[in-house]
PDB file of C-alpha atoms in Angstrom:
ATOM      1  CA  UNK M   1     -19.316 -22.505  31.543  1.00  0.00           C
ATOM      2  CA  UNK M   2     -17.260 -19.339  33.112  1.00  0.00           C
ATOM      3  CA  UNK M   3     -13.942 -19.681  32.448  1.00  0.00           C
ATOM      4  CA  UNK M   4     -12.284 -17.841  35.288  1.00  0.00           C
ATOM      5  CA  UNK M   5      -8.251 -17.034  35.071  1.00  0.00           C
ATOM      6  CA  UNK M   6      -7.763 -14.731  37.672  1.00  0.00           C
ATOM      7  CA  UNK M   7      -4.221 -15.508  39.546  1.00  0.00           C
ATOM      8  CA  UNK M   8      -3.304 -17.074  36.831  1.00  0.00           C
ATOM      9  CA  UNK M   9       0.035 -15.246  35.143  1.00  0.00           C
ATOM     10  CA  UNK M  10       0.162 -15.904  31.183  1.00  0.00           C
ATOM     11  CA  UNK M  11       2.411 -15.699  28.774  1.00  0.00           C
ATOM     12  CA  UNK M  12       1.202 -14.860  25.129  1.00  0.00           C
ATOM     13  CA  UNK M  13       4.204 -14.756  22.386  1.00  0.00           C
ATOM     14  CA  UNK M  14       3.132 -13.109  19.131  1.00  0.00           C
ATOM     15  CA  UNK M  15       1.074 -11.086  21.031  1.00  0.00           C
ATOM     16  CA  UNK M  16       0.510  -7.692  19.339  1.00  0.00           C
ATOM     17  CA  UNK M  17      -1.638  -8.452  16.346  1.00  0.00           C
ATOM     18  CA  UNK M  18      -3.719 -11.721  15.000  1.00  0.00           C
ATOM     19  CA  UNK M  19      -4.193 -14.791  16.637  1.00  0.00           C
ATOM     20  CA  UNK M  20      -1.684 -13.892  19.415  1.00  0.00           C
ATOM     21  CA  UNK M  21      -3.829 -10.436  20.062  1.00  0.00           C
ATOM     22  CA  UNK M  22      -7.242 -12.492  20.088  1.00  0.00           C
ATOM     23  CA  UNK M  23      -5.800 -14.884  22.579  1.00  0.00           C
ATOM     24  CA  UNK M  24      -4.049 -12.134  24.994  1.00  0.00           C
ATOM     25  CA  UNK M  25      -7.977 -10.695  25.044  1.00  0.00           C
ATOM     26  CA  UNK M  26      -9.708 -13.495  26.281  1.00  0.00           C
ATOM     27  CA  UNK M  27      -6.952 -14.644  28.207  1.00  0.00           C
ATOM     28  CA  UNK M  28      -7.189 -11.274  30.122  1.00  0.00           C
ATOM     29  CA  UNK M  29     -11.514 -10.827  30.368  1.00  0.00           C
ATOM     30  CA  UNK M  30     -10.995 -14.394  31.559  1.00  0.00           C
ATOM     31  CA  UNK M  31      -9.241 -13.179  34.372  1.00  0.00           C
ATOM     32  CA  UNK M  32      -5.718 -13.467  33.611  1.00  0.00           C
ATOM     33  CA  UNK M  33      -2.588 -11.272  34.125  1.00  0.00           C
ATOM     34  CA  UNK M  34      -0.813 -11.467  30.716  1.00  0.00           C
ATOM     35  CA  UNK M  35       2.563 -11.075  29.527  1.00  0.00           C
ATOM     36  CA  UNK M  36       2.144  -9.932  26.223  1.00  0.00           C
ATOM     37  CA  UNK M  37       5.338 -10.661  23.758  1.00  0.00           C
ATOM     38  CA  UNK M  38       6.453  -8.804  20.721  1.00  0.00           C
ATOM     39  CA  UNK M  39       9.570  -8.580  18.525  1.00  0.00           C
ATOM     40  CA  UNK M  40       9.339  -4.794  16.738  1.00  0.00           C
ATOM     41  CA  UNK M  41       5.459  -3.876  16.694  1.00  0.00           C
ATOM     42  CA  UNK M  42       5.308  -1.966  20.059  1.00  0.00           C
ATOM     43  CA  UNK M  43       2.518   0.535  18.952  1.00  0.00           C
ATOM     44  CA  UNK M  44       0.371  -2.557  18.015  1.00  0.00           C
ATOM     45  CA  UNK M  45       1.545  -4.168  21.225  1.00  0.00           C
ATOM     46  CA  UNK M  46       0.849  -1.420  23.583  1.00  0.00           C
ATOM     47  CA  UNK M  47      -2.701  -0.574  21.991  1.00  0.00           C
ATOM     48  CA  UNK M  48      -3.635  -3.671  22.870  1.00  0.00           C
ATOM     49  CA  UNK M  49      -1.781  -3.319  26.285  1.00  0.00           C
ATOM     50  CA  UNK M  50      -4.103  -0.329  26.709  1.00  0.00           C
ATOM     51  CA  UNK M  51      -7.351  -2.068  25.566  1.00  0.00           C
ATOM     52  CA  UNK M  52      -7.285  -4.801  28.186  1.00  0.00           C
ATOM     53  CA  UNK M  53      -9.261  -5.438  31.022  1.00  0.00           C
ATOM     54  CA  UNK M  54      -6.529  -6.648  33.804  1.00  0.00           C
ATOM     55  CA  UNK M  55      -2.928  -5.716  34.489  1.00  0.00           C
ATOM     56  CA  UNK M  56      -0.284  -6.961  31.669  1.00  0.00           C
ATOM     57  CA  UNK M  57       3.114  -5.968  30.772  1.00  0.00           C
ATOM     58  CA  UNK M  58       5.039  -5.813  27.398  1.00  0.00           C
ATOM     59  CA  UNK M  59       7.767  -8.313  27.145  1.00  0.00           C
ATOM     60  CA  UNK M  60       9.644  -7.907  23.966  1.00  0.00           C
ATOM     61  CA  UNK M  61      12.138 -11.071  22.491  1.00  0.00           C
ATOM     62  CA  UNK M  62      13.402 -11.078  19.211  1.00  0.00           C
ATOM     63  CA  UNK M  63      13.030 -14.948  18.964  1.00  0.00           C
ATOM     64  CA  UNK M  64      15.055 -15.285  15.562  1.00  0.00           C
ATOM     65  CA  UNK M  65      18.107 -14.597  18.005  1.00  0.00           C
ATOM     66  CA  UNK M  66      18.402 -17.708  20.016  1.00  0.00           C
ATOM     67  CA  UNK M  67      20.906 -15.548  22.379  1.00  0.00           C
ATOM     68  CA  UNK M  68      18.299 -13.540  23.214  1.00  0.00           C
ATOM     69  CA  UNK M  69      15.627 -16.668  23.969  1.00  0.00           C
ATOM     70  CA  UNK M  70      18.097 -18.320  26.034  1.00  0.00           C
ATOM     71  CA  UNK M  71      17.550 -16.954  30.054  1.00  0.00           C
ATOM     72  CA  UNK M  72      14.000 -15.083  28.755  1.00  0.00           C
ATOM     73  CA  UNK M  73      11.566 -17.128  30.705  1.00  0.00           C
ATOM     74  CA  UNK M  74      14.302 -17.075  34.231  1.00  0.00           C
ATOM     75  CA  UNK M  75      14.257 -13.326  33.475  1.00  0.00           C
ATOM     76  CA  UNK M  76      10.575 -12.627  33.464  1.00  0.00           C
ATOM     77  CA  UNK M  77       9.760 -15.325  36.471  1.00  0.00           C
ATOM     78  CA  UNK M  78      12.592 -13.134  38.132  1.00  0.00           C
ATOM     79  CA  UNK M  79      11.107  -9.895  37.639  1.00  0.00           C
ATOM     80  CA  UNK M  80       7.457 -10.752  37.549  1.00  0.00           C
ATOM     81  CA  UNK M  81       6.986 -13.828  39.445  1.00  0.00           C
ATOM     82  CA  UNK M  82       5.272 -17.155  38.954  1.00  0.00           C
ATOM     83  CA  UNK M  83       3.905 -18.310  35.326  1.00  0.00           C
ATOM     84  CA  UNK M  84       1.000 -20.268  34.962  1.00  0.00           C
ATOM     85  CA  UNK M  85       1.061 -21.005  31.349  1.00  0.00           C
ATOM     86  CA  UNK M  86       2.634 -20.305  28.075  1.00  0.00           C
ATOM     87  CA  UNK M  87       0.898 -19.929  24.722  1.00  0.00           C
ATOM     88  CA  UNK M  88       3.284 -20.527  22.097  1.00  0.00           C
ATOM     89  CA  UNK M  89       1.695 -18.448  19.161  1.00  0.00           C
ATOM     90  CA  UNK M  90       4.590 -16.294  17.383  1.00  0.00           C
ATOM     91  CA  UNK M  91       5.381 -17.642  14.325  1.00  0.00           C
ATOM     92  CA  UNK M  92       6.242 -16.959  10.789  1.00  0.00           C
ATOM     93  CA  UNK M  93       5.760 -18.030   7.019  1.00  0.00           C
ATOM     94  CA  UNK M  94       8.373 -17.212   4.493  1.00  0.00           C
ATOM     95  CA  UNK M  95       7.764 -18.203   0.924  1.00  0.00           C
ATOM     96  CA  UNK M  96      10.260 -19.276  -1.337  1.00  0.00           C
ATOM     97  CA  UNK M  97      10.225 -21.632  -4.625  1.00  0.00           C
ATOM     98  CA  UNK M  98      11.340 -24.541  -4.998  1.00  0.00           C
ATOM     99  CA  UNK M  99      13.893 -24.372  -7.484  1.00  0.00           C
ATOM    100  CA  UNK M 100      15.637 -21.522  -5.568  1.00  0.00           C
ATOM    101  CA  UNK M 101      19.155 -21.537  -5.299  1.00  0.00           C
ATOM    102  CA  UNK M 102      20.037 -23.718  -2.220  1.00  0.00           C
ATOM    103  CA  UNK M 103      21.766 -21.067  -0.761  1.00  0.00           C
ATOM    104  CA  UNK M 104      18.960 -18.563  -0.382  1.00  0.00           C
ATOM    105  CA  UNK M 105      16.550 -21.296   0.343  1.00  0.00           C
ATOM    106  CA  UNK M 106      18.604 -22.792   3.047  1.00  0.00           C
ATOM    107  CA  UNK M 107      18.460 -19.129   4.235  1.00  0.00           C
ATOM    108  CA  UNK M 108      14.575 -19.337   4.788  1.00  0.00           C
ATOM    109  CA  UNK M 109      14.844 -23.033   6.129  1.00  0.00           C
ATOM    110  CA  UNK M 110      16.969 -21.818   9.169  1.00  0.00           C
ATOM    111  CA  UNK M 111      15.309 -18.565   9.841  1.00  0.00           C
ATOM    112  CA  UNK M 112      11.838 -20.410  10.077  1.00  0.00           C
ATOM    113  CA  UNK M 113      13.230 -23.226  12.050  1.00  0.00           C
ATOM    114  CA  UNK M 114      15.075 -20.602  14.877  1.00  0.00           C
ATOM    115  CA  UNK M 115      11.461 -18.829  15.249  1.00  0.00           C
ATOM    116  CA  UNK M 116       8.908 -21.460  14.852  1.00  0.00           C
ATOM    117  CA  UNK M 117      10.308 -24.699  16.698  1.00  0.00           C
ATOM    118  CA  UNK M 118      13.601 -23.390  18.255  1.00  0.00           C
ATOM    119  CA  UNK M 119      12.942 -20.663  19.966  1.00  0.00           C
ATOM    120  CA  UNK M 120       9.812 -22.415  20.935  1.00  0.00           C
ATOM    121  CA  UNK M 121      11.518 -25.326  22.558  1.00  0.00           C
ATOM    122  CA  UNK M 122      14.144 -23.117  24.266  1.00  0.00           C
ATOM    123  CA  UNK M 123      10.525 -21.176  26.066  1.00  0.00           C
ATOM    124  CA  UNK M 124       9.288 -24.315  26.534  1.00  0.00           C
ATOM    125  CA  UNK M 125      12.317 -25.987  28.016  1.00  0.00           C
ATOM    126  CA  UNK M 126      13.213 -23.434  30.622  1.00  0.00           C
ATOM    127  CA  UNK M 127       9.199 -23.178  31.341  1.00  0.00           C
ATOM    128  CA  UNK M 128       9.018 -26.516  32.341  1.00  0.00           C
ATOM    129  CA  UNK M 129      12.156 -25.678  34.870  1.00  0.00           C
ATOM    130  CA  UNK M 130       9.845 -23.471  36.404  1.00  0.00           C
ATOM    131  CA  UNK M 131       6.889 -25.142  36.638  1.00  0.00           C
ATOM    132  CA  UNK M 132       8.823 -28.416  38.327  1.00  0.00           C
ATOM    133  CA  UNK M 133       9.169 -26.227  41.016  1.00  0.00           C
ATOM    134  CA  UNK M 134       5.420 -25.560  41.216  1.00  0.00           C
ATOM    135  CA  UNK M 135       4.271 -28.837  40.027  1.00  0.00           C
ATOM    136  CA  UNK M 136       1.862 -27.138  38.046  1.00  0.00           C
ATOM    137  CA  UNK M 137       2.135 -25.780  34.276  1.00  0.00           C
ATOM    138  CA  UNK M 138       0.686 -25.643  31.200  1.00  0.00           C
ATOM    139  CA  UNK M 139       1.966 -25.400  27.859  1.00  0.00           C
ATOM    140  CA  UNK M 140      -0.300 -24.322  24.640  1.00  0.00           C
ATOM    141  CA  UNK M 141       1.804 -24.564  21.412  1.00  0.00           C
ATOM    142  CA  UNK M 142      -0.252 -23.235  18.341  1.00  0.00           C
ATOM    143  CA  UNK M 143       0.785 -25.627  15.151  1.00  0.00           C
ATOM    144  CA  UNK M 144      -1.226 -25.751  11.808  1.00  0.00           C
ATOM    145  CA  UNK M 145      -2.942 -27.866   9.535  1.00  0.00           C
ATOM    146  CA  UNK M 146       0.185 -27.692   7.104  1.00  0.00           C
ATOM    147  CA  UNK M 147       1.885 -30.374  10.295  1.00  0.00           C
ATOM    148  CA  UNK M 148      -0.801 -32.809   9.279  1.00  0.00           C
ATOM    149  CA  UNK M 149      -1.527 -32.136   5.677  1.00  0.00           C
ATOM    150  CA  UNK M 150       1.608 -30.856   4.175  1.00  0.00           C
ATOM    151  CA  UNK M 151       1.805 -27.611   2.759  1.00  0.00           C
ATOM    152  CA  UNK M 152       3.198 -26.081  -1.108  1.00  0.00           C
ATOM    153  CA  UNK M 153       5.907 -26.639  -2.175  1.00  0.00           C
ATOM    154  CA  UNK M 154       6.622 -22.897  -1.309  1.00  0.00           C
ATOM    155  CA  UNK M 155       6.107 -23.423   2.470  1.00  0.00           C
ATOM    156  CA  UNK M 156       8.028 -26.801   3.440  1.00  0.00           C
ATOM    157  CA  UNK M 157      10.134 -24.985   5.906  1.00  0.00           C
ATOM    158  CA  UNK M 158       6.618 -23.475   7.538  1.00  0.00           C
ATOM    159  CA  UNK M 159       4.693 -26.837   7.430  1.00  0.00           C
ATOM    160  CA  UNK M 160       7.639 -29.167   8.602  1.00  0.00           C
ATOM    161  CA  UNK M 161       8.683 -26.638  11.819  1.00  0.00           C
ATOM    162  CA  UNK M 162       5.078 -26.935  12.676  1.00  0.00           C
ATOM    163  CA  UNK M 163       4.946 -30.581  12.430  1.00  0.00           C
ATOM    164  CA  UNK M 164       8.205 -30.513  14.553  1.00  0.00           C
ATOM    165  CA  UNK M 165       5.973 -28.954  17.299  1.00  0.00           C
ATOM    166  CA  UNK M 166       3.810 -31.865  17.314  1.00  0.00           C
ATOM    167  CA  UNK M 167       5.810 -34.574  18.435  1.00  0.00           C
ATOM    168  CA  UNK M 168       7.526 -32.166  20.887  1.00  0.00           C
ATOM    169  CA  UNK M 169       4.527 -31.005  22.767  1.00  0.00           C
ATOM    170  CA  UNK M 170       3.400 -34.611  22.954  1.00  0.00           C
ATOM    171  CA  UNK M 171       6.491 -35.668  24.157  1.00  0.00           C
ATOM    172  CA  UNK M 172       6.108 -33.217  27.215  1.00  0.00           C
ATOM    173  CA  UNK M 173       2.913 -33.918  27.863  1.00  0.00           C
ATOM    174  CA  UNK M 174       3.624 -37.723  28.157  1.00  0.00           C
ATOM    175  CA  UNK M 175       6.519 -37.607  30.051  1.00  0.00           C
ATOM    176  CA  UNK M 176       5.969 -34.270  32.427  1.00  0.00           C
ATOM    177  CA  UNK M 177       2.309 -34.948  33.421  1.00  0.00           C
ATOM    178  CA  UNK M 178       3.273 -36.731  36.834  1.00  0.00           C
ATOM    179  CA  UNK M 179       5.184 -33.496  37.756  1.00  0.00           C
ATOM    180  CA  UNK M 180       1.709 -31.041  36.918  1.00  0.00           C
ATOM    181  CA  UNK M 181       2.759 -30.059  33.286  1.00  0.00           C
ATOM    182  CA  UNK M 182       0.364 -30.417  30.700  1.00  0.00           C
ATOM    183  CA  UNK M 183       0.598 -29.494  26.803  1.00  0.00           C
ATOM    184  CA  UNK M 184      -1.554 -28.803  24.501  1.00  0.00           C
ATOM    185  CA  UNK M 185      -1.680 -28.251  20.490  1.00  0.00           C
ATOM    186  CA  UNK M 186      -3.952 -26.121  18.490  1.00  0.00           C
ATOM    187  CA  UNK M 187      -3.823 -26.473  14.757  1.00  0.00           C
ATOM    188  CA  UNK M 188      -5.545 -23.673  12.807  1.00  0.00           C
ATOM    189  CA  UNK M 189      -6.494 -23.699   9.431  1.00  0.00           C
ATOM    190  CA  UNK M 190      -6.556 -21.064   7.283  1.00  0.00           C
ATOM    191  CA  UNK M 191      -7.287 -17.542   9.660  1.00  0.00           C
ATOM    192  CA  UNK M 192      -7.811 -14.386   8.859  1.00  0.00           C
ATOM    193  CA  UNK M 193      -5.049 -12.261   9.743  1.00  0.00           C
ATOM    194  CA  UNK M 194      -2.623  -9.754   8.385  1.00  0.00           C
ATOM    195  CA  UNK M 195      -0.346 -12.470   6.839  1.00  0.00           C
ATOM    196  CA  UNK M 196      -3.306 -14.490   5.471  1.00  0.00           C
ATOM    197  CA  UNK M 197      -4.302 -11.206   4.063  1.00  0.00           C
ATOM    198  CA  UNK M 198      -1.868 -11.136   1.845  1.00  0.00           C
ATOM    199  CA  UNK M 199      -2.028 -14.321   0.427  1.00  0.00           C
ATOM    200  CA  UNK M 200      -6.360 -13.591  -0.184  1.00  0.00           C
ATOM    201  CA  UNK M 201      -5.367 -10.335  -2.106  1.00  0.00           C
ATOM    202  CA  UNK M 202      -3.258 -12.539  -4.192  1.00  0.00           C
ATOM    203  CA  UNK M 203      -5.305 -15.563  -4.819  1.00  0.00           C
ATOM    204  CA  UNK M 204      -8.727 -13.964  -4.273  1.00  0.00           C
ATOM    205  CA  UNK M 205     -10.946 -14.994  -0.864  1.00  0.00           C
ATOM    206  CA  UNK M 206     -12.274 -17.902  -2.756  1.00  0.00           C
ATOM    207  CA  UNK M 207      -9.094 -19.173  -2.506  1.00  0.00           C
ATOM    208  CA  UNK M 208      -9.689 -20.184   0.799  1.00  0.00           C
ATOM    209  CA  UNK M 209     -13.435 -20.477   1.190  1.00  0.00           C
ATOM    210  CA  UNK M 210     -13.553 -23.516  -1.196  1.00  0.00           C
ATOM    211  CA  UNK M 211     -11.304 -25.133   0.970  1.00  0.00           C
ATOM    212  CA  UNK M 212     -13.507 -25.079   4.164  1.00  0.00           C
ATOM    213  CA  UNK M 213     -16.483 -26.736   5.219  1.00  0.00           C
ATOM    214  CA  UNK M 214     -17.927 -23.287   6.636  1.00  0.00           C
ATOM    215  CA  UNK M 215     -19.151 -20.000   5.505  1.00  0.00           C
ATOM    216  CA  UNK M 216     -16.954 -18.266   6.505  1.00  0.00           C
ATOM    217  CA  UNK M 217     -12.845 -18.141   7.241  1.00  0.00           C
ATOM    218  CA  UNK M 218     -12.137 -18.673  10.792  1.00  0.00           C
ATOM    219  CA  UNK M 219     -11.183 -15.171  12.871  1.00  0.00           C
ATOM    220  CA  UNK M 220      -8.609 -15.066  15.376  1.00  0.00           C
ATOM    221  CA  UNK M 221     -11.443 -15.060  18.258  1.00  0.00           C
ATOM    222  CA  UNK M 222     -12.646 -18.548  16.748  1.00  0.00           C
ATOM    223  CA  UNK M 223      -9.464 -19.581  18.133  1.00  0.00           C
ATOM    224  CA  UNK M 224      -9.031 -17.733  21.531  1.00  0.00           C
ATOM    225  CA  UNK M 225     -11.913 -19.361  23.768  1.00  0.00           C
ATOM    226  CA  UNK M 226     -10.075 -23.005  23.646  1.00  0.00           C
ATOM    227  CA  UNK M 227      -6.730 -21.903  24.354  1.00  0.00           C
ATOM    228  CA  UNK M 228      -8.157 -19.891  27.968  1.00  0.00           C
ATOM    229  CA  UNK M 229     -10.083 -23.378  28.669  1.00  0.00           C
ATOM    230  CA  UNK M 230      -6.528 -25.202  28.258  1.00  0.00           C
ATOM    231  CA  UNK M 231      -5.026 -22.701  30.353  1.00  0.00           C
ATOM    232  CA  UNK M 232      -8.300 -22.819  33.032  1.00  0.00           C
ATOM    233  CA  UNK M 233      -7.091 -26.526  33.838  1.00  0.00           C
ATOM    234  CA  UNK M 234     -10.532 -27.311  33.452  1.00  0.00           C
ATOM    235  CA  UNK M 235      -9.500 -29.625  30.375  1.00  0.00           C
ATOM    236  CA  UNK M 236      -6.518 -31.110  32.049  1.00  0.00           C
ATOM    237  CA  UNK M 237      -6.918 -34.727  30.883  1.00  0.00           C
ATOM    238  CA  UNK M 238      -7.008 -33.648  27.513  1.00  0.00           C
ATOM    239  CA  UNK M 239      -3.058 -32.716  27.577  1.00  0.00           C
ATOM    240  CA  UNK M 240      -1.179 -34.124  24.864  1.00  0.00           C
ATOM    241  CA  UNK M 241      -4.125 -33.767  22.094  1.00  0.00           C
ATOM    242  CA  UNK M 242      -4.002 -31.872  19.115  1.00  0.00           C
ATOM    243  CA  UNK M 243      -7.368 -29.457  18.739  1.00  0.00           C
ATOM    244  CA  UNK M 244      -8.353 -28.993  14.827  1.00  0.00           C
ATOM    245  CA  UNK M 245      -9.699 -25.225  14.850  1.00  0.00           C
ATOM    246  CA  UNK M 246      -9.772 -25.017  10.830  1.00  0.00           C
ATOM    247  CA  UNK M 247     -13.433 -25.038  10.012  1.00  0.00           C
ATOM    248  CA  UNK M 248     -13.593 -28.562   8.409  1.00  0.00           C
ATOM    249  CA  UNK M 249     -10.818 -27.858   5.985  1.00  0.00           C
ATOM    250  CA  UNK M 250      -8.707 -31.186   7.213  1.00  0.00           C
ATOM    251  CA  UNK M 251     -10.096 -33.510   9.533  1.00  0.00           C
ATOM    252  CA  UNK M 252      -8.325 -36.326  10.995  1.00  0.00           C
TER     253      UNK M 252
END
């Protein structure tokens, strides 16, 4: 099956390195124009920029300032012009104990919130403004495992934002499907990236290979290929269904 995105206008946030990266390059040999989203990591951002196929542009946010969400998506329609689709990737996972003081811990709570489920409604919200207008949108919001089967006690703030995204992508795709907008959720397992990195230099790489079901730990392009067939519309009446991409680590 040829997955073919051309005319189709993308956004990608997270974009510069990771899962975001893998996504922006299939998106793009698919076809697609992509607006590629970073906070700080231009040089990351624009090598990618340069690798690409078809025409994209660098769209930096800082999406732990809600200010600065607020208006983004009416500002890049304005100066670029119809969106397609929106991959929600950007995300982050701060670890604290426990038995922290409340204070500090309450600290990570919010911060984690504002990026992972706030900002992400606010992009959503004023995407779906747009698309009315076109009757046609689609929404891919990239969740986890830890939504469905918890996380440690470290990571509560990480796994409950990302179970927050679960009942508000299928909310949207229940009640905005008449109108054209569809949404979809990807849950990844454990992926190797430059945050999981860090946690397999700490525990060791059979950390996570004992959890799996696979050989090997899933790579950002294990994940890429279904979010361009969401965006291709070629999987329409699957909107509102969460897509396990964790290599048999939970299934449900």
């Amino acid at each position: 099956m040829n997955i073919d995105l051309s005319n189709h206008r993308i956004l990608v946030t997270g974009a510069s390195r990771g899962i975001g990266a893998a996504i922006a390059s299939q998106l793009s040999k698919s076809g697609a124009e992509v607006l590629l989203h970073f906070n700080k990591n231009i040089t990351e951002a624009k090598k990618l920029q340069d690798s690409l196929p078809n025409p994209s542009h660098l769209v930096p946010c800082d999406l732990s300032d809600l200010e600065s969400v607020k208006g983004w998506i009416p500002g890049l329609t304005k100066t670029f012009g119809k969106i397609d689709a929106v991959v929600n990737n950007a995300g982050i996972a701060i670890g604290i104990p426990d038995d922290a003081p409340t204070t500090e811990w309450m600290d990570v709570w919010h911060k984690t919130m504002d990026v992972n489920i706030h900002a992400l409604a606010i992009i959503s919200k004023e995407f779906i403004e747009h698309a009315r207008q076109n009757k046609n949108g689609r929404i891919v919001n990239i969740s986890s495992r830890a939504a469905f089967r918890g996380d440690t006690p470290d990571y509560l703030a990480y796994a409950a934002s990302k179970a927050a995204i679960v009942s508000y992508t299928r909310s949207i795709a229940r009640y905005y499907g008449k109108e054209g907008i569809k949404a979809f959720l990807i849950a990844p397992g454990f992926t190797r990236t430059d945050m999981a990195n860090e946690i397999l230099s700490q525990y060791g790489e059979g950390f996570a290979l004992n959890d799996i079901a696979l050989n090997q730990l899933t790579e950002p392009k294990d994940i890429a290929p279904m979010v361009a067939l969401l965006c291709s519309g070629l999987a329409d009446h699957a909107t509102g269904c969460t897509i396990d991409i964790n290599a048999g680590s939970y299934v449900h």
